PDB file of C-alpha atoms in Angstrom:
ATOM      1  CA  UNK N   1      -0.178   0.420  -0.069  1.00 51.00           C
ATOM      2  CA  UNK N   2       1.150   3.628  -0.652  1.00 54.00           C
ATOM      3  CA  UNK N   3      -0.588   4.883   2.580  1.00 54.00           C
ATOM      4  CA  UNK N   4      -3.632   6.326   0.518  1.00 61.00           C
ATOM      5  CA  UNK N   5      -6.537   4.492   1.580  1.00 59.00           C
ATOM      6  CA  UNK N   6      -4.788   1.171   1.853  1.00 57.00           C
ATOM      7  CA  UNK N   7      -4.747   0.700  -1.918  1.00 55.00           C
ATOM      8  CA  UNK N   8      -1.684   0.248  -4.051  1.00 57.00           C
ATOM      9  CA  UNK N   9      -0.822   3.021  -6.726  1.00 55.00           C
ATOM     10  CA  UNK N  10      -0.310   1.094 -10.011  1.00 58.00           C
ATOM     11  CA  UNK N  11      -0.281   1.842 -13.784  1.00 57.00           C
ATOM     12  CA  UNK N  12      -3.178   1.979 -15.603  1.00 62.00           C
ATOM     13  CA  UNK N  13      -4.364  -1.041 -17.766  1.00 68.00           C
ATOM     14  CA  UNK N  14      -6.333  -1.573 -21.107  1.00 73.00           C
ATOM     15  CA  UNK N  15      -9.636  -1.259 -20.718  1.00 72.00           C
ATOM     16  CA  UNK N  16     -12.186  -3.358 -22.664  1.00 78.00           C
ATOM     17  CA  UNK N  17     -15.918  -2.490 -23.606  1.00 80.00           C
ATOM     18  CA  UNK N  18     -18.443  -4.533 -25.404  1.00 83.00           C
ATOM     19  CA  UNK N  19     -21.530  -3.289 -26.139  1.00 82.00           C
ATOM     20  CA  UNK N  20     -24.480  -5.353 -28.228  1.00 84.00           C
ATOM     21  CA  UNK N  21     -27.206  -3.139 -29.149  1.00 83.00           C
ATOM     22  CA  UNK N  22     -30.466  -4.900 -30.389  1.00 87.00           C
ATOM     23  CA  UNK N  23     -32.929  -2.908 -31.949  1.00 87.00           C
ATOM     24  CA  UNK N  24     -35.746  -3.636 -34.579  1.00 91.00           C
ATOM     25  CA  UNK N  25     -35.553   0.298 -35.605  1.00 91.00           C
ATOM     26  CA  UNK N  26     -32.129   0.600 -37.517  1.00 89.00           C
ATOM     27  CA  UNK N  27     -32.995   4.532 -38.605  1.00 92.00           C
ATOM     28  CA  UNK N  28     -34.253   5.299 -34.719  1.00 90.00           C
ATOM     29  CA  UNK N  29     -30.757   3.668 -33.687  1.00 87.00           C
ATOM     30  CA  UNK N  30     -29.178   5.722 -36.043  1.00 88.00           C
ATOM     31  CA  UNK N  31     -30.506   9.107 -34.881  1.00 89.00           C
ATOM     32  CA  UNK N  32     -29.829   7.782 -31.155  1.00 90.00           C
ATOM     33  CA  UNK N  33     -25.954   7.003 -31.717  1.00 90.00           C
ATOM     34  CA  UNK N  34     -24.901  10.428 -30.389  1.00 90.00           C
ATOM     35  CA  UNK N  35     -27.065  10.466 -27.309  1.00 90.00           C
ATOM     36  CA  UNK N  36     -25.817   6.500 -27.021  1.00 88.00           C
ATOM     37  CA  UNK N  37     -22.321   7.900 -27.617  1.00 90.00           C
ATOM     38  CA  UNK N  38     -22.319  10.760 -24.918  1.00 91.00           C
ATOM     39  CA  UNK N  39     -23.672   7.973 -21.965  1.00 89.00           C
ATOM     40  CA  UNK N  40     -20.925   5.596 -22.865  1.00 88.00           C
ATOM     41  CA  UNK N  41     -18.461   8.744 -22.443  1.00 89.00           C
ATOM     42  CA  UNK N  42     -19.704   9.508 -19.235  1.00 89.00           C
ATOM     43  CA  UNK N  43     -19.966   5.850 -18.105  1.00 85.00           C
ATOM     44  CA  UNK N  44     -16.102   5.411 -19.295  1.00 84.00           C
ATOM     45  CA  UNK N  45     -15.200   8.795 -16.896  1.00 86.00           C
ATOM     46  CA  UNK N  46     -16.998   7.621 -14.340  1.00 83.00           C
ATOM     47  CA  UNK N  47     -14.974   4.161 -14.337  1.00 78.00           C
ATOM     48  CA  UNK N  48     -11.731   6.469 -14.569  1.00 74.00           C
ATOM     49  CA  UNK N  49     -12.239   8.358 -11.463  1.00 74.00           C
ATOM     50  CA  UNK N  50     -13.061   5.126  -9.466  1.00 70.00           C
ATOM     51  CA  UNK N  51      -9.610   3.212 -10.562  1.00 64.00           C
TER      52      UNK N  51
END
């Protein structure tokens, strides 16, 4: 441990994210891609802060 909350500081490794999206409405999905990307970006940022 490095003395901070008993957690050893380490280098960040690669992060793999898999998203499976199933939809009968391809056009709706295309319209929603920006929103999905924004939500994914926020989730990844939260995960990065919690490392």
